[in-house]
Short mmCIF file of C-alpha atoms and ligand atoms in Angstrom, two decimals:
data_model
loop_
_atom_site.label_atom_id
_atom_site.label_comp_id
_atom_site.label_asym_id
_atom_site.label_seq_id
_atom_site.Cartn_x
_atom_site.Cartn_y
_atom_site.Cartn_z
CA UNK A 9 0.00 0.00 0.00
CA UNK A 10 0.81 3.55 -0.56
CA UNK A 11 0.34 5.72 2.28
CA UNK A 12 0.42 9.48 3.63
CA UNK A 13 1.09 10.09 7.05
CA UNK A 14 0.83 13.31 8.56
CA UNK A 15 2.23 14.36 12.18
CA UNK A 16 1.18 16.85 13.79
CA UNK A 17 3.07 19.63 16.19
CA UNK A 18 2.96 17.76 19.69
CA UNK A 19 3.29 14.66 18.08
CA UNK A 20 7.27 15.64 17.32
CA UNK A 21 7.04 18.19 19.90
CA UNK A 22 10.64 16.38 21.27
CA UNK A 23 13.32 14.45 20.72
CA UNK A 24 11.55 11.18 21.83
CA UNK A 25 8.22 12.04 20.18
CA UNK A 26 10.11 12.14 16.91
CA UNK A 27 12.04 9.50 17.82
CA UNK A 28 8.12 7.30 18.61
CA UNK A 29 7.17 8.28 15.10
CA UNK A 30 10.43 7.04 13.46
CA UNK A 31 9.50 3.92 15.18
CA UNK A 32 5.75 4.08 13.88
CA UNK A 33 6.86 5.08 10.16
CA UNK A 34 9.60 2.44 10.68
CA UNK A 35 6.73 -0.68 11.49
CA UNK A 36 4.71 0.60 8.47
CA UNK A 37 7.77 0.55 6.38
CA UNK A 38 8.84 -2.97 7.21
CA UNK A 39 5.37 -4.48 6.74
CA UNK A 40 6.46 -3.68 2.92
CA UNK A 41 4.68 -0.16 2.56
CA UNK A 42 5.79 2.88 0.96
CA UNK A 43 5.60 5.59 2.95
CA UNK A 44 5.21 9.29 2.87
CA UNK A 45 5.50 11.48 6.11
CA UNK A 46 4.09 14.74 6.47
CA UNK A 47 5.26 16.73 9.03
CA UNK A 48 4.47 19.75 11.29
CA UNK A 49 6.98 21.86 12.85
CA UNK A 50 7.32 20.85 16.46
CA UNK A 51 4.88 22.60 18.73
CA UNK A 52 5.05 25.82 20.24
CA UNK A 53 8.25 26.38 17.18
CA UNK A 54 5.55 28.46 14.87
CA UNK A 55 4.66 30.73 17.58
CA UNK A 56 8.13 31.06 18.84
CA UNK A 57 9.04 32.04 15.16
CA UNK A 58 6.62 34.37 14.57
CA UNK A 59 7.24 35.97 17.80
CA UNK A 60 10.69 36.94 16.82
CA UNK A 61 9.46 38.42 13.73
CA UNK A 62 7.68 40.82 16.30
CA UNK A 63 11.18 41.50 17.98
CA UNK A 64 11.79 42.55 14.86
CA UNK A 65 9.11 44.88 13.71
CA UNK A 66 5.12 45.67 14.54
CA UNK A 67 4.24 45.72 11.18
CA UNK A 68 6.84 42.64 9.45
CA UNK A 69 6.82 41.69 5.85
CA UNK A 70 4.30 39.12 5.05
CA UNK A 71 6.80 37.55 2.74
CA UNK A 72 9.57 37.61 4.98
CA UNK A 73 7.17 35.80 7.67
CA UNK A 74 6.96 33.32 5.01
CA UNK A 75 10.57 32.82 4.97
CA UNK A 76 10.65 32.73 8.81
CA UNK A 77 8.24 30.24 9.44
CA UNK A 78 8.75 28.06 6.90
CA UNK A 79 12.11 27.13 9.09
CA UNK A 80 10.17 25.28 11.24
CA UNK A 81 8.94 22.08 9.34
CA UNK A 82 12.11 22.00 7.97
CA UNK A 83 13.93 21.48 11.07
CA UNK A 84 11.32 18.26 11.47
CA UNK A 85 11.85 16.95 8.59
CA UNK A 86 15.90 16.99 8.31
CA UNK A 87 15.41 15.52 12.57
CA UNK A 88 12.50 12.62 11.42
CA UNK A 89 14.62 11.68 8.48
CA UNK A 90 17.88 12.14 10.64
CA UNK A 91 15.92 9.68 13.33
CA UNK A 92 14.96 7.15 10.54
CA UNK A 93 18.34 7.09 9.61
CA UNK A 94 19.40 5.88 13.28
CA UNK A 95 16.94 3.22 12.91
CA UNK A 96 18.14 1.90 9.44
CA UNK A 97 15.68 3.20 6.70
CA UNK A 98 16.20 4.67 3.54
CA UNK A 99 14.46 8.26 3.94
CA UNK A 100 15.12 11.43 2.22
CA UNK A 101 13.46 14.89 3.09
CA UNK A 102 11.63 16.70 0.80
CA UNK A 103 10.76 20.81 1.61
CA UNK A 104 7.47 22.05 -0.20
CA UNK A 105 9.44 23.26 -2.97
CA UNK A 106 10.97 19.64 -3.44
CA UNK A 107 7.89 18.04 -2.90
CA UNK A 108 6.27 20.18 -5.70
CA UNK A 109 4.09 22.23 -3.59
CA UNK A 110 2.65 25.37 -5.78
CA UNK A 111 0.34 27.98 -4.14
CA UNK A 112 -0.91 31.06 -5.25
CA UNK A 113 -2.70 33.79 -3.19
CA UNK A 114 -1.28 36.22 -0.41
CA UNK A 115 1.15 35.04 1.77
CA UNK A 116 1.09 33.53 5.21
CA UNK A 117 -2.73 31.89 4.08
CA UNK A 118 -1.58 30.99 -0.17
CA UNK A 119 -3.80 28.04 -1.18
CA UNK A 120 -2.27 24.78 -2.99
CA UNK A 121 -2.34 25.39 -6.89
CA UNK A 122 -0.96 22.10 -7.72
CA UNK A 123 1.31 19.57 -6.83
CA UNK A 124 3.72 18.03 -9.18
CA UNK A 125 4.81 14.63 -7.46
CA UNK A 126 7.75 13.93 -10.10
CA UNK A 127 10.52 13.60 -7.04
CA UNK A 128 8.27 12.07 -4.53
CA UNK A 129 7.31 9.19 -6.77
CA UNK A 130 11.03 8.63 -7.95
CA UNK A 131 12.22 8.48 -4.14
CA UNK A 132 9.12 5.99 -2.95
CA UNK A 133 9.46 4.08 -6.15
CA UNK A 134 13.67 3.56 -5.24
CA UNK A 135 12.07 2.32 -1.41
CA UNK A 136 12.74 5.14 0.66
CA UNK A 137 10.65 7.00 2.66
CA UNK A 138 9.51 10.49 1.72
CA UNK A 139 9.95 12.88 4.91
CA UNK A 140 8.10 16.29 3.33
CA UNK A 141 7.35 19.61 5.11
CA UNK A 142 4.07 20.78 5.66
CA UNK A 143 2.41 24.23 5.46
CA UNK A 144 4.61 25.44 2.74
CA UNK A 145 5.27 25.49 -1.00
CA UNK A 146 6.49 27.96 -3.91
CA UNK A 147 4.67 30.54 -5.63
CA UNK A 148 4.67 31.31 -9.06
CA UNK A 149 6.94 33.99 -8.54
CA UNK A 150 9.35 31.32 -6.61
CA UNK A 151 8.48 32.80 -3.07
CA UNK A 152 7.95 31.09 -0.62
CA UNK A 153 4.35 30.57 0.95
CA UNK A 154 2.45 29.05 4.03
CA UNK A 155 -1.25 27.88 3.95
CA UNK A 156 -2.46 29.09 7.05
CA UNK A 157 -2.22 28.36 10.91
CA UNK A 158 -2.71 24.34 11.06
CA UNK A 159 -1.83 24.15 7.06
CA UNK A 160 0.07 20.92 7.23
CA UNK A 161 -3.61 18.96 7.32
CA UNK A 162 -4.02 20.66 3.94
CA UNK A 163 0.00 19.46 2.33
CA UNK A 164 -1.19 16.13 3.70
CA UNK A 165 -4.19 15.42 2.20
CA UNK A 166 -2.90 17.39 -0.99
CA UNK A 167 -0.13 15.51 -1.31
CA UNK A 168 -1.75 11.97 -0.13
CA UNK A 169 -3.84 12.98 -3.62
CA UNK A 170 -1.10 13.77 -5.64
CA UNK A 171 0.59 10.72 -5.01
CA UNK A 172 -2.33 9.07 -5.44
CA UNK A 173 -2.02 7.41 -1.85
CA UNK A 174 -4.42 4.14 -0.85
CA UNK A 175 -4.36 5.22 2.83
CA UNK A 176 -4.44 9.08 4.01
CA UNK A 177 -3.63 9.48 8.06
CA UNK A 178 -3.77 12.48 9.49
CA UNK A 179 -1.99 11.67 13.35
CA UNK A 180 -2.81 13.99 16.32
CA UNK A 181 -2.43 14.24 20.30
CA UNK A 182 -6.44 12.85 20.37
CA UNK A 183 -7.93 9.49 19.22
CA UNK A 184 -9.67 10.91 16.31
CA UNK A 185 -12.40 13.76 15.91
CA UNK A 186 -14.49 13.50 18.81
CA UNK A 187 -18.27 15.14 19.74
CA UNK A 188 -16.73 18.09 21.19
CA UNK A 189 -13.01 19.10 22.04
CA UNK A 190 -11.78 16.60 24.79
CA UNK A 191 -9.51 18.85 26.28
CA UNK A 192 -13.18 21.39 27.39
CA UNK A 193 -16.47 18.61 27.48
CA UNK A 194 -14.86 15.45 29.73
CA UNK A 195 -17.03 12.91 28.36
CA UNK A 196 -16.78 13.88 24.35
CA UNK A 197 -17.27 11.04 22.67
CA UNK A 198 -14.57 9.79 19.76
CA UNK A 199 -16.83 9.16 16.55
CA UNK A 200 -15.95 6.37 14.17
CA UNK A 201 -16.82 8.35 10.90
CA UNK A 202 -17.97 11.92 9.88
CA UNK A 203 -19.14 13.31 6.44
CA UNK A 204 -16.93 15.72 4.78
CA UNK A 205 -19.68 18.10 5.31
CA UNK A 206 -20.00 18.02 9.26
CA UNK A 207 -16.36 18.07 9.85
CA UNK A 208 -15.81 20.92 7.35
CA UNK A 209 -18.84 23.12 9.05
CA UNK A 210 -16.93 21.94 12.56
CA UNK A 211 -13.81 22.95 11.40
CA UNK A 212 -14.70 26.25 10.14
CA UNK A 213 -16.33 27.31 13.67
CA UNK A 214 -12.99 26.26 16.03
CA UNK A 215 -13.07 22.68 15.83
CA UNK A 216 -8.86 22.76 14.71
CA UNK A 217 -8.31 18.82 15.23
CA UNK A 218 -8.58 19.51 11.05
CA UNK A 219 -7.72 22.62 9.07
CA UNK A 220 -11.18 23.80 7.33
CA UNK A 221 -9.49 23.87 4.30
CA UNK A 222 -8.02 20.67 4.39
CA UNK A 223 -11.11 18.93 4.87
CA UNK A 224 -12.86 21.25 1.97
CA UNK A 225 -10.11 20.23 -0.09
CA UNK A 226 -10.61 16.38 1.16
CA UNK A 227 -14.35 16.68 -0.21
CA UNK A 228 -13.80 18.29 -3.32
CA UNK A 229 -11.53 15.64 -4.63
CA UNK A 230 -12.56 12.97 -2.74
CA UNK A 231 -9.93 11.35 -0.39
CA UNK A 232 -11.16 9.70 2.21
CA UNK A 233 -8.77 10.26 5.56
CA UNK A 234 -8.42 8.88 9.14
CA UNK A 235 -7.78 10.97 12.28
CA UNK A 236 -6.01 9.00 14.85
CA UNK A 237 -3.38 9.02 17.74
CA UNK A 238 0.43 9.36 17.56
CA UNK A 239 0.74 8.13 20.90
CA UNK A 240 -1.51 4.77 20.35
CA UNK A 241 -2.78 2.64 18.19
CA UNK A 242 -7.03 2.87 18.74
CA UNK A 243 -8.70 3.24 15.79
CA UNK A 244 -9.50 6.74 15.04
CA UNK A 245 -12.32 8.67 12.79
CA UNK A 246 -12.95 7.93 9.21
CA UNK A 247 -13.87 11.38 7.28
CA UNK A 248 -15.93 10.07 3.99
CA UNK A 249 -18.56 10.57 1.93
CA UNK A 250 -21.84 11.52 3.67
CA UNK A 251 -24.37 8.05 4.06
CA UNK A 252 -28.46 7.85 4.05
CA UNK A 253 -27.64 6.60 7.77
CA UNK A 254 -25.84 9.50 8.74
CA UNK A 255 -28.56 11.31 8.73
CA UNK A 256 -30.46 9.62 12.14
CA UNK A 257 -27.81 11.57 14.08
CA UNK A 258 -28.99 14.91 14.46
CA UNK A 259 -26.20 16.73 16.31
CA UNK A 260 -23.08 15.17 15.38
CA UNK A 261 -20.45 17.48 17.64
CA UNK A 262 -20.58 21.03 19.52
CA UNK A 263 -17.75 23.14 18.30
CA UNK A 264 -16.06 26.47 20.24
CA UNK A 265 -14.04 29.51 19.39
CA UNK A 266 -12.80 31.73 21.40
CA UNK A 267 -11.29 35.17 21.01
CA UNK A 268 -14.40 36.70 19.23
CA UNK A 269 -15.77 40.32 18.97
CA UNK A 270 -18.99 41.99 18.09
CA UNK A 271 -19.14 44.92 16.29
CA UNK A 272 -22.33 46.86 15.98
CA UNK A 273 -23.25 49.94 13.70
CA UNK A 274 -26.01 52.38 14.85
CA UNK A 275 -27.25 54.97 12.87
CA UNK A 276 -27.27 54.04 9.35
CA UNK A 277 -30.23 55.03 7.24
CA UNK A 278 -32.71 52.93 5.91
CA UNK A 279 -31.65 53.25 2.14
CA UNK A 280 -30.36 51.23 -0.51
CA UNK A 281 -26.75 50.94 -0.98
CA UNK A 282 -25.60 51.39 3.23
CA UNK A 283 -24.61 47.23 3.86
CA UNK A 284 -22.76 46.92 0.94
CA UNK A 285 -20.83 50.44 1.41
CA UNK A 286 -20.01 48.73 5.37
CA UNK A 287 -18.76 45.39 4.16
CA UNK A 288 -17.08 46.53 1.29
CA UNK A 289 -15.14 48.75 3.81
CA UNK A 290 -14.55 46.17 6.02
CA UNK A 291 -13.72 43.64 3.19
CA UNK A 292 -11.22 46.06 1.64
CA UNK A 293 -9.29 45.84 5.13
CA UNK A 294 -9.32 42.26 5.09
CA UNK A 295 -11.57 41.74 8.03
CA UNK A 296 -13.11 38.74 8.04
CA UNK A 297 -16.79 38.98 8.83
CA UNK A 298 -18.41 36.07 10.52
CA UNK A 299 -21.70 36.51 11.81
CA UNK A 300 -24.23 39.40 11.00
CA UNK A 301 -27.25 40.36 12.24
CA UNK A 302 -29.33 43.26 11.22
CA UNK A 303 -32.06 44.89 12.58
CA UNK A 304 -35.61 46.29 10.45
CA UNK A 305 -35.30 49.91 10.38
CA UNK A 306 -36.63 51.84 13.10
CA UNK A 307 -37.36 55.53 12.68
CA UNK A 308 -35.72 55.30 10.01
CA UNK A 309 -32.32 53.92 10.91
CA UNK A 310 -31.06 50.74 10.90
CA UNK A 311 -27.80 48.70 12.92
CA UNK A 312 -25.96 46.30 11.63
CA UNK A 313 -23.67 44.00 13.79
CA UNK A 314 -20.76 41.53 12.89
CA UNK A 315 -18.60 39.08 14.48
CA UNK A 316 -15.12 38.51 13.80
CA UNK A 317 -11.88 37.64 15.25
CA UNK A 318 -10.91 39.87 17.88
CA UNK A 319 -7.54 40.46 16.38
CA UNK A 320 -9.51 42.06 13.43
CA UNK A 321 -11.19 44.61 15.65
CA UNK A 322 -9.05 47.58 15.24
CA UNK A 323 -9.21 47.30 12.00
CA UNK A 324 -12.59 47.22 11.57
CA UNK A 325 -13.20 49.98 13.73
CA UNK A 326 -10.31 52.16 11.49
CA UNK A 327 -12.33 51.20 8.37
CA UNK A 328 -15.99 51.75 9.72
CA UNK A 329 -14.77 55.38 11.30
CA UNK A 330 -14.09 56.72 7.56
CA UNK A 331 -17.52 55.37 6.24
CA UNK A 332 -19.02 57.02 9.27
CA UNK A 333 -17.17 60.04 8.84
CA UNK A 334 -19.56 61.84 6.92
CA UNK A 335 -22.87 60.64 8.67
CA UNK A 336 -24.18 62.74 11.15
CA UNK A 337 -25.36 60.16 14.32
CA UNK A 338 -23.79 56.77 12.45
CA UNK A 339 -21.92 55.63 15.63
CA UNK A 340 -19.89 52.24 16.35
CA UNK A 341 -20.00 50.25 19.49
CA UNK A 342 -17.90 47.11 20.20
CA UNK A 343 -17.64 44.36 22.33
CA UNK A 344 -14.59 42.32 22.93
CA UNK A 345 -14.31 38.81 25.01
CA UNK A 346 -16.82 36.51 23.66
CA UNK A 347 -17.14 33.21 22.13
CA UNK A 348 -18.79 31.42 19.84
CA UNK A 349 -20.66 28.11 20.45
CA UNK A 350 -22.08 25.54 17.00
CA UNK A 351 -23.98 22.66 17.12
CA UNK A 352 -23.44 20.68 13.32
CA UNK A 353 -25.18 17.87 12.02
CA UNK A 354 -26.69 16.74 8.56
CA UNK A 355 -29.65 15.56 10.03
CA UNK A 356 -30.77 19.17 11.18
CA UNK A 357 -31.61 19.17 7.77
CA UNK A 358 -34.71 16.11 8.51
CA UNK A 359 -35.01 17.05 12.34
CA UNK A 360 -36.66 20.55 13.65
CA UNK A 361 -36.57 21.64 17.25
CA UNK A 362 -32.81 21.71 17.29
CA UNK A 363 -32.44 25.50 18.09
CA UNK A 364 -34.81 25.22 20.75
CA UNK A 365 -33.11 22.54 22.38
CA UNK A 366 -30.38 24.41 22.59
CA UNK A 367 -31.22 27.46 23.42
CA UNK A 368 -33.23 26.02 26.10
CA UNK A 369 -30.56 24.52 27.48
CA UNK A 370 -28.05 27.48 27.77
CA UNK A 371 -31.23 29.57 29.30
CA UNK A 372 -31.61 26.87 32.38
CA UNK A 373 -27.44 26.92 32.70
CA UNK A 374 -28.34 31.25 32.99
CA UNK A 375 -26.14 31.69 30.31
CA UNK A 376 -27.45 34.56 28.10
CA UNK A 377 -26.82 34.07 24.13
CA UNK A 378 -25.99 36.89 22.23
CA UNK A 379 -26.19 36.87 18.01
CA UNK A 380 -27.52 33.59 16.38
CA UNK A 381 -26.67 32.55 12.96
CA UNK A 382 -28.19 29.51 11.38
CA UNK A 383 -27.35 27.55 8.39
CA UNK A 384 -28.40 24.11 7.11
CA UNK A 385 -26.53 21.76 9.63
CA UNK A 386 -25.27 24.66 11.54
CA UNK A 387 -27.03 26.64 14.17
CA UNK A 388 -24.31 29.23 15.86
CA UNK A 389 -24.99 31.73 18.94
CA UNK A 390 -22.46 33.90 20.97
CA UNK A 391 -22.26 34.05 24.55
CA UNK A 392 -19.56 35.80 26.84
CA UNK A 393 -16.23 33.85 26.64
CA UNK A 394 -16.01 33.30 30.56
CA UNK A 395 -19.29 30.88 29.52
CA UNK A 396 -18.32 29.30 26.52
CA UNK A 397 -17.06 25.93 28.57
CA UNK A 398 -20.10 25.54 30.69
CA UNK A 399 -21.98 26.35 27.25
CA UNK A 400 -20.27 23.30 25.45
CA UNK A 401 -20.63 21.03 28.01
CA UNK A 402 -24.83 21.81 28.79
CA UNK A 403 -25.18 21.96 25.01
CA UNK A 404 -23.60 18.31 24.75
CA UNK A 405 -25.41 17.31 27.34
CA UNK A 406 -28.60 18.42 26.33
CA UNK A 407 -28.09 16.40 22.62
CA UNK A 408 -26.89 13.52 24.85
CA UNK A 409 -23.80 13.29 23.13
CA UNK A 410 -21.44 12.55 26.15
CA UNK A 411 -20.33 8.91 26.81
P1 ADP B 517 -1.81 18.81 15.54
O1 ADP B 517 -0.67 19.49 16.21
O2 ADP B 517 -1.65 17.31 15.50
O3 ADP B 517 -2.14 19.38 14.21
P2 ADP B 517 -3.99 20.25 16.75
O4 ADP B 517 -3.61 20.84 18.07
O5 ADP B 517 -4.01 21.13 15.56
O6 ADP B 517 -3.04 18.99 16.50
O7 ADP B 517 -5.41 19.53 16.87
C1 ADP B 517 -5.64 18.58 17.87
C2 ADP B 517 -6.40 19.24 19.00
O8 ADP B 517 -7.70 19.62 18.55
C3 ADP B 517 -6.70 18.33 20.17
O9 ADP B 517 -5.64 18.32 21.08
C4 ADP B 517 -7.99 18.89 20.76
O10 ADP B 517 -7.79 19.62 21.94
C5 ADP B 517 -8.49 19.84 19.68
N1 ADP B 517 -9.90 19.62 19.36
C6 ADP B 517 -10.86 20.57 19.34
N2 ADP B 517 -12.04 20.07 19.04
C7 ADP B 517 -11.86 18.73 18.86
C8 ADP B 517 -12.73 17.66 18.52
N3 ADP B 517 -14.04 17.85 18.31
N4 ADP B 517 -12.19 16.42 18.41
C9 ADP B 517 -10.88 16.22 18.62
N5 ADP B 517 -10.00 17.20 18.94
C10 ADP B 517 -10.49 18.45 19.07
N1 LIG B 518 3.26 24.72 11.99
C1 LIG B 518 2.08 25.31 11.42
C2 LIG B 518 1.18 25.87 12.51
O1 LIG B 518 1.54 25.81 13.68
C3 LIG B 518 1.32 24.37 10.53
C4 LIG B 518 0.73 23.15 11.21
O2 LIG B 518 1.12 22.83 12.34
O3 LIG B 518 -0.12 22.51 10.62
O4 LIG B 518 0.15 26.38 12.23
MG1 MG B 519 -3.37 20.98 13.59
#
């Protein structure tokens, strides 16, 4: 068989955790595989990076980030491959630009363009092991480029297609993708399989055991993928192809995500032409909107409010003061500190009652909800970010998701 592994930070967070995967890649090598290892750089190294970039300068280079952070899966690969080594097998590391890794788009979030898998193939098809870096590849232009925070999900499963790969794993610090994160609700539940779908609306509302665009990726060109542990050998979650049976499960997980602000305009008047002049605004200063609510006109004058990262917040506010600058009573108010809570699940789409399940439940925990956003197996709410733990886990509970 052919198959992609990918590790993740923690799971060659150290010496000996590289040294357990070497041993892992080694036992799938020997039982007459061919292997391809993706790796992440080891944890806490991205953040350490792009902290010195900071020493460095407020406002650094987004290219030169590129360059910066793109050191750290290559020290894990040249260490995995150096570790394989130790234990006798034929492994070469590749970097994106070796593996064949183009991306186009803006740096420090490029996208995968395509992946020419020329060197890969010749170095499985001689019976080594390919050790390749994740997040990164070359632009058209021959810069380098990263895919986003978590971005080695998305070289795995890229790559696992490119080489055309029988097996894709994708190997974490969990057993697999569970009802809710682990680490908040204590008795999440580990599910055997997910649909594309639910794991893709999960992973676009916080739930990072999987990069949303990884999994969107995953769907579009169908390849089917496991999430399992690096640190055992339980069988993890198979992400496929949605199933008629899928749909009996209403709820399948509850997903969080923290660090959220609201942003509300007042003032604006009721005319044609006002929401697209605000989220053009805001679009031009690359702030990305997540939820909006608006409210019917009264007295003329309508408010609009958005969530969005709370990193994002000053410059929204800097792009919504211009707009407002010539609009006598258009004011802005914000609020930082709060969190957003999801419930997913294709069968919303057969089931109703859903929202009132779970609104009812955060109302009897006292927890007040603040905007709502629903979509066809999504319903989304805010609540303060103190909450958003007790939220998850009365939310799960009320679904009876929990072991
Ligand atoms: P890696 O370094 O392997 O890429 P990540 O830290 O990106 O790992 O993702 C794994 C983490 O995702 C877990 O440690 C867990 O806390 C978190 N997580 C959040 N939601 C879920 C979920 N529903 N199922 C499993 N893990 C989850
Ligand atoms: N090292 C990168 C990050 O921390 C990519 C990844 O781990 O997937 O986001
Ligand atoms: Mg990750």
């Amino acid at each position: 068989m052919r198959i992609v592994q990918k590790y993740g930070g923690t799971s060659v967070g150290s010496y000996d955790r590289i040294r357990n995967v070497a041993n892992r890649v080694k036992a799938l090598y020997d039982e007459g595989n061919e292997v391809a290892v993706v790796v992440s750089a080891m944890s806490g190294m991205t953040n350490k990076l792009l902290g010195m970039a900071k020493e460095m300068s407020d406002n650094p280079s987004e290219r030169e980030m590129d360059v910066l952070v793109s050191t750290g899966e290559q020290q894990s690969i040249a260490l995995l491959t150096i570790a394989l080594h130790e234990l006798g097998i034929p492994a070469v590391s590749v970097t994106g630009r070796q593996a064949g890794v183009t991306t186009k788009g803006s740096n420090t979030r490029a996208r995968i363009q395509d992946i020419d898998p020329t060197y890969m193939n010749k170095i499985l098809s001689e019976g080594k092991v390919v050790v390749a870096a994740g997040f990164q590849g070359l632009n058209e232009e021959g810069e380098i480029q990263t895919l986003g925070r978590g971005g080695s999900d998305l070289s795995a499963i890229a790559l696992a297609h490119a080489v055309g790969a029988d097996l894709c794993q994708i190997l974490t610090d969990v057993n697999g993708v569970y009802t809710s994160d682990p680490r908040v609700v204590k008795n999440a539940q580990k599910m055997d399989e997910i649909s594309y779908d639910e794991l893709l609306e999960l992973a676009s509302v916080g739930t990072k055991v999987m990069q949303s665009r990884s999994v969107e990726f995953a769907k579009k060109f169908g390849v089917p993928f496991e999430v399992r542990s690096s640190l055992n050998n339980e069988p993890g979650t198979l992400v496929i192809e949605e199933k008629p049976s899928m749909e009996s499960v209403v709820i399948r997980g509850v997903s969080i995500e923290r660090n959220q602000a609201r942003v509300t305009v007042t003032g604006i008047p009721d005319e044609p032409g006002w929401s697209g002049k605000i989220l053009k605004a805001l679009g031009e200063s690359e702030v990305n909107i997540d939820m909006i609510v608006s409210n019917i006109a009264n007295d003329g004058f309508a408010r609009h409010s958005f969530t969005m990262n709370s990193d994002d917040l000053g410059r929204a506010q800097a792009a919504l003061k211009t707009i407002l600058a010539d609009l006598a009573g258009g004011q802005i108010e914000t609020e930082a500190g709060i969190a957003k809570l999801s419930c997913v699940g294709i069968g919303m789409r057969s089931h109703s009652g859903v929202a009132a399940t779970m609104f009812d439940a955060l109302g009897e925990a006292g927890i007040n909800i603040g905007m709502i956003s629903t979509s066809e197996i999504k319903i989304s709410v805010t609540v303060e970010e103190a909450e958003i733990e007790k939220a998850a886990q009365v939310v799960h509970d009320a679904f009876e998701l929990g072991a």
